[in-house]
Amino acid sequence: MYWLVENREQLNVLVNSSYKKAFIEVIPFNDTIHPVLNRISLVYIRPLEATKGFMVCIAHSESLNVLNTGIDKLINKFEKLYCRDKKEILHYFPKSNKALIDINPPPTTYIRPTTKTHELYYRTHKDNHELNAIIPIVKHYEICEMVFRDLKANINEKTTKYDEFFNSRVSVVFNAIERSGLRIHNDTFSKYFHAVDGEYVNTQFNLKTTTTRPSNKFKNVNYAALNKENGCRKSFIPRNNRLVEIDISAYHPSLAARLVGYDFADIDIHAHFASLYKVDYKKSKELTFKQLYGGVFENYKHLEFFQKVEKYVGELWTKFERDGFIECEVSGFIYKKENLGNMNPQKLFNYVLQNLETSMNVRILWDMFCIMKKCNTKLILYTYDSFLFDLDDDEENIIEDIRNVFKKYKLNIKEIKGYDYDFKE
């Protein structure tokens, strides 16, 4: 069978084949458009038992037919679909969650190869929303074959605890946040960021980072670090009735306490330390974070919490140096010495803390999405210790259910509500 699949008869040959496992790559209409707003031009399928991959034409200038109605049947026949980025492909095939397996989990950052043809087209026609539909199919096929060649060895690697966590939870919850989108006041958003055609924007998480802490940036807008002072947050408004932001109080000290075996009980951690430091609340936060991230100060080494932190950091480093790796709690992620250059005890502790933060948040996010299933209320933004909801007032009980999620994980929270993300009158 020829590698190009462009009519019903050719597609049926693949559908009726005995292939059960394959690698998949999606070619959208334009690589610069968010997957939520994009459409599929081509789908590359490489059955593991085949000697070549097949390019299925959905909508392309060189294609004879449109196979949009038949592609789902082909996708659904496979028991396992290995891919470069599960979170991305779920936007195009949301019902394929159980079959999709990301074989490029963190900390690997795989940059998809390109061709000179692609570079030329994107340099001269990047604003064409159907650009990939005019780039020759054979050039797309060339890239997909390279991607498969680069990643195929990962398919046979033993599945780890973190692989399962990443595929069953991490990719799914961040895909869901991206799909929610944020409603914007168009003129205000355009003033601070860039022009938008419409009243919604979508965030895009990069999950493939060294620490596993996701970044969140799309079209040069850093949604994980929106300025709190310059008014840009007024750009974001509710589609329902109100925006509700829930912040976890003293999150990193709380997580550190779990790691080192210290119990703060149900108290305001920063107020507690303020009384021990004999400083005000703001200064207390500053001192605690400096010591968590940079090492314990000499004049506070007598405090039990920091004694435990110092002991944990030392034991963690000893294990890392002795074994060449450490395995993180909850996620099962393994930091390998060979992958981490210029490491030191405090930096390693910070990595472990950030991994625990992300892993706990994935659990929290999963519980939240289970609560909000089929609701108008949506979780629209996540930034490390903060969760932003677009609330339908008729579903006020949802917020109480979400509060109970944080109680389940023994985390203290604070809330703020408003009619834009600036939360200022």
CSV table of N, CA and C in Angstrom, one decimal, residues 89-155:
chain,number,residue,atom,x,y,z
A,89,ILE,N,-2.3,16.4,21.3
A,89,ILE,CA,-3.2,15.6,20.4
A,89,ILE,C,-4.6,15.4,21.0
A,90,LEU,N,-4.7,15.5,22.3
A,90,LEU,CA,-6.0,15.4,22.9
A,90,LEU,C,-7.0,16.5,22.4
A,91,HIS,N,-6.4,17.6,22.0
A,91,HIS,CA,-7.2,18.7,21.5
A,91,HIS,C,-7.9,18.2,20.2
A,92,TYR,N,-7.2,17.4,19.4
A,92,TYR,CA,-7.8,17.0,18.1
A,92,TYR,C,-8.6,15.7,18.2
A,93,PHE,N,-8.2,14.8,19.2
A,93,PHE,CA,-8.8,13.5,19.3
A,93,PHE,C,-9.1,13.3,20.8
A,94,PRO,N,-10.1,14.1,21.4
A,94,PRO,CA,-10.3,14.0,22.9
A,94,PRO,C,-10.8,12.6,23.3
A,95,LYS,N,-11.4,11.8,22.5
A,95,LYS,CA,-11.9,10.5,22.9
A,95,LYS,C,-10.8,9.4,22.9
A,96,SER,N,-9.6,9.8,22.5
A,96,SER,CA,-8.6,8.8,22.4
A,96,SER,C,-7.7,8.8,23.6
A,97,ASN,N,-8.1,9.4,24.7
A,97,ASN,CA,-7.3,9.5,25.9
A,97,ASN,C,-6.7,8.2,26.4
A,98,LYS,N,-7.5,7.1,26.5
A,98,LYS,CA,-6.9,5.9,27.0
A,98,LYS,C,-5.9,5.2,26.1
A,99,ALA,N,-6.0,5.4,24.8
A,99,ALA,CA,-5.1,4.8,23.8
A,99,ALA,C,-3.8,5.6,23.7
A,100,LEU,N,-3.9,6.9,23.9
A,100,LEU,CA,-2.7,7.8,23.7
A,100,LEU,C,-1.7,7.6,24.8
A,101,ILE,N,-0.4,7.5,24.4
A,101,ILE,CA,0.7,7.3,25.3
A,101,ILE,C,1.8,8.3,24.9
A,102,ASP,N,2.1,9.2,25.7
A,102,ASP,CA,3.2,10.2,25.4
A,102,ASP,C,4.5,9.5,25.7
A,103,ILE,N,5.4,9.3,24.7
A,103,ILE,CA,6.6,8.7,24.9
A,103,ILE,C,7.8,9.7,25.0
A,104,ASN,N,7.4,10.9,25.2
A,104,ASN,CA,8.4,12.0,25.4
A,104,ASN,C,8.1,12.8,26.7
A,105,PRO,N,8.0,12.1,27.8
A,105,PRO,CA,7.7,12.8,29.1
A,105,PRO,C,8.9,13.6,29.6
A,106,PRO,N,8.6,14.5,30.5
A,106,PRO,CA,9.7,15.3,31.1
A,106,PRO,C,10.8,14.4,31.7
A,107,PRO,N,12.1,14.9,31.8
A,107,PRO,CA,12.5,16.3,31.5
A,107,PRO,C,12.9,16.5,30.1
A,108,THR,N,12.7,15.6,29.2
A,108,THR,CA,13.1,15.7,27.8
A,108,THR,C,12.3,16.8,27.1
A,109,THR,N,13.0,17.8,26.5
A,109,THR,CA,12.4,18.8,25.7
A,109,THR,C,12.7,18.5,24.2
A,110,TYR,N,11.8,17.8,23.6
A,110,TYR,CA,12.0,17.4,22.2
A,110,TYR,C,11.5,18.5,21.2
A,111,ILE,N,12.4,19.0,20.4
A,111,ILE,CA,12.0,20.0,19.4
A,111,ILE,C,11.8,19.4,18.1
A,112,ARG,N,10.6,19.5,17.6
A,112,ARG,CA,10.2,18.8,16.4
A,112,ARG,C,11.1,19.4,15.2
A,113,PRO,N,11.7,18.5,14.4
A,113,PRO,CA,12.5,18.9,13.3
A,113,PRO,C,11.7,19.7,12.3
A,114,THR,N,12.4,20.3,11.4
A,114,THR,CA,11.8,21.1,10.3
A,114,THR,C,12.5,20.8,9.0
A,115,THR,N,12.0,21.4,7.9
A,115,THR,CA,12.7,21.3,6.6
A,115,THR,C,12.9,22.7,6.1
A,116,LYS,N,13.7,22.9,5.1
A,116,LYS,CA,13.9,24.2,4.6
A,116,LYS,C,12.7,24.7,3.9
A,117,THR,N,11.9,23.8,3.4
A,117,THR,CA,10.6,24.2,2.8
A,117,THR,C,9.7,24.8,3.8
A,118,HIS,N,9.6,24.1,5.0
A,118,HIS,CA,8.7,24.7,6.1
A,118,HIS,C,9.2,26.1,6.5
A,119,GLU,N,10.5,26.2,6.7
A,119,GLU,CA,11.1,27.4,7.1
A,119,GLU,C,10.8,28.6,6.1
A,120,LEU,N,10.9,28.3,4.8
A,120,LEU,CA,10.6,29.3,3.8
A,120,LEU,C,9.1,29.7,3.9
A,121,TYR,N,8.2,28.7,3.9
A,121,TYR,CA,6.8,29.0,3.9
A,121,TYR,C,6.4,29.8,5.2
A,122,TYR,N,7.0,29.4,6.4
A,122,TYR,CA,6.6,30.1,7.6
A,122,TYR,C,7.3,31.5,7.7
A,123,ARG,N,8.4,31.7,7.0
A,123,ARG,CA,9.0,33.0,7.0
A,123,ARG,C,8.2,34.0,6.1
A,124,THR,N,7.6,33.5,5.1
A,124,THR,CA,7.0,34.4,4.1
A,124,THR,C,5.4,34.4,4.2
A,125,HIS,N,4.8,33.3,4.8
A,125,HIS,CA,3.4,33.2,4.8
A,125,HIS,C,2.8,32.8,6.2
A,126,LYS,N,3.5,33.2,7.3
A,126,LYS,CA,3.1,32.7,8.6
A,126,LYS,C,1.7,33.1,9.0
A,127,ASP,N,1.2,34.1,8.4
A,127,ASP,CA,-0.2,34.6,8.8
A,127,ASP,C,-1.3,33.9,8.1
A,128,ASN,N,-0.9,33.0,7.1
A,128,ASN,CA,-1.9,32.2,6.4
A,128,ASN,C,-2.4,31.1,7.3
A,129,HIS,N,-3.7,31.2,7.7
A,129,HIS,CA,-4.2,30.2,8.7
A,129,HIS,C,-4.3,28.8,8.1
A,130,GLU,N,-4.1,28.6,6.8
A,130,GLU,CA,-4.2,27.3,6.3
A,130,GLU,C,-2.8,26.9,5.6
A,131,LEU,N,-1.7,27.4,6.2
A,131,LEU,CA,-0.4,27.3,5.6
A,131,LEU,C,0.0,25.9,5.4
A,132,ASN,N,-0.2,25.0,6.4
A,132,ASN,CA,0.2,23.6,6.3
A,132,ASN,C,-0.5,22.9,5.2
A,133,ALA,N,-1.7,23.4,4.8
A,133,ALA,CA,-2.5,22.8,3.8
A,133,ALA,C,-2.0,23.1,2.4
A,134,ILE,N,-1.0,24.0,2.3
A,134,ILE,CA,-0.4,24.3,1.0
A,134,ILE,C,1.1,23.8,0.9
A,135,ILE,N,1.7,23.6,2.1
A,135,ILE,CA,3.1,23.0,2.1
A,135,ILE,C,3.0,21.6,1.5
A,136,PRO,N,3.8,21.2,0.6
A,136,PRO,CA,3.7,19.8,0.0
A,136,PRO,C,3.6,18.7,1.1
A,137,ILE,N,2.7,17.8,0.8
A,137,ILE,CA,2.5,16.7,1.8
A,137,ILE,C,3.8,15.9,2.0
A,138,VAL,N,4.5,15.7,1.0
A,138,VAL,CA,5.8,14.9,1.1
A,138,VAL,C,6.7,15.6,2.1
A,139,LYS,N,6.7,16.9,2.3
A,139,LYS,CA,7.6,17.5,3.2
A,139,LYS,C,7.1,17.3,4.7
A,140,HIS,N,5.7,17.3,4.8
A,140,HIS,CA,5.2,16.9,6.1
A,140,HIS,C,5.5,15.5,6.5
A,141,TYR,N,5.4,14.6,5.5
A,141,TYR,CA,5.7,13.2,5.7
A,141,TYR,C,7.2,13.1,6.1
A,142,GLU,N,8.0,13.8,5.5
A,142,GLU,CA,9.5,13.8,5.8
A,142,GLU,C,9.7,14.1,7.3
A,143,ILE,N,9.1,15.1,7.8
A,143,ILE,CA,9.2,15.5,9.2
A,143,ILE,C,8.7,14.4,10.1
A,144,CYS,N,7.5,13.9,9.8
A,144,CYS,CA,6.9,12.9,10.6
A,144,CYS,C,7.7,11.6,10.7
A,145,GLU,N,8.3,11.2,9.6
A,145,GLU,CA,9.2,10.1,9.6
A,145,GLU,C,10.4,10.3,10.5
A,146,MET,N,10.9,11.6,10.5
A,146,MET,CA,12.1,11.9,11.4
A,146,MET,C,11.7,11.9,12.8
A,147,VAL,N,10.5,12.4,13.2
A,147,VAL,CA,10.0,12.4,14.5
A,147,VAL,C,9.9,10.9,15.0
A,148,PHE,N,9.3,10.1,14.2
A,148,PHE,CA,9.2,8.7,14.6
A,148,PHE,C,10.5,8.0,14.8
A,149,ARG,N,11.5,8.3,13.9
A,149,ARG,CA,12.8,7.8,14.0
A,149,ARG,C,13.5,8.2,15.3
A,150,ASP,N,13.3,9.5,15.7
A,150,ASP,CA,13.9,10.0,16.9
A,150,ASP,C,13.3,9.4,18.2
A,151,LEU,N,12.1,9.1,18.2
A,151,LEU,CA,11.4,8.7,19.4
A,151,LEU,C,11.0,7.2,19.5
A,152,LYS,N,11.2,6.5,18.5
A,152,LYS,CA,10.7,5.1,18.5
A,152,LYS,C,11.4,4.2,19.5
A,153,ALA,N,12.6,4.5,19.9
A,153,ALA,CA,13.3,3.7,20.9
A,153,ALA,C,12.6,3.9,22.3
A,154,ASN,N,11.9,5.0,22.5
A,154,ASN,CA,11.2,5.2,23.8
A,154,ASN,C,10.0,4.3,24.0
A,155,ILE,N,9.5,3.8,22.8
A,155,ILE,CA,8.3,2.9,22.9
A,155,ILE,C,8.6,1.7,23.7
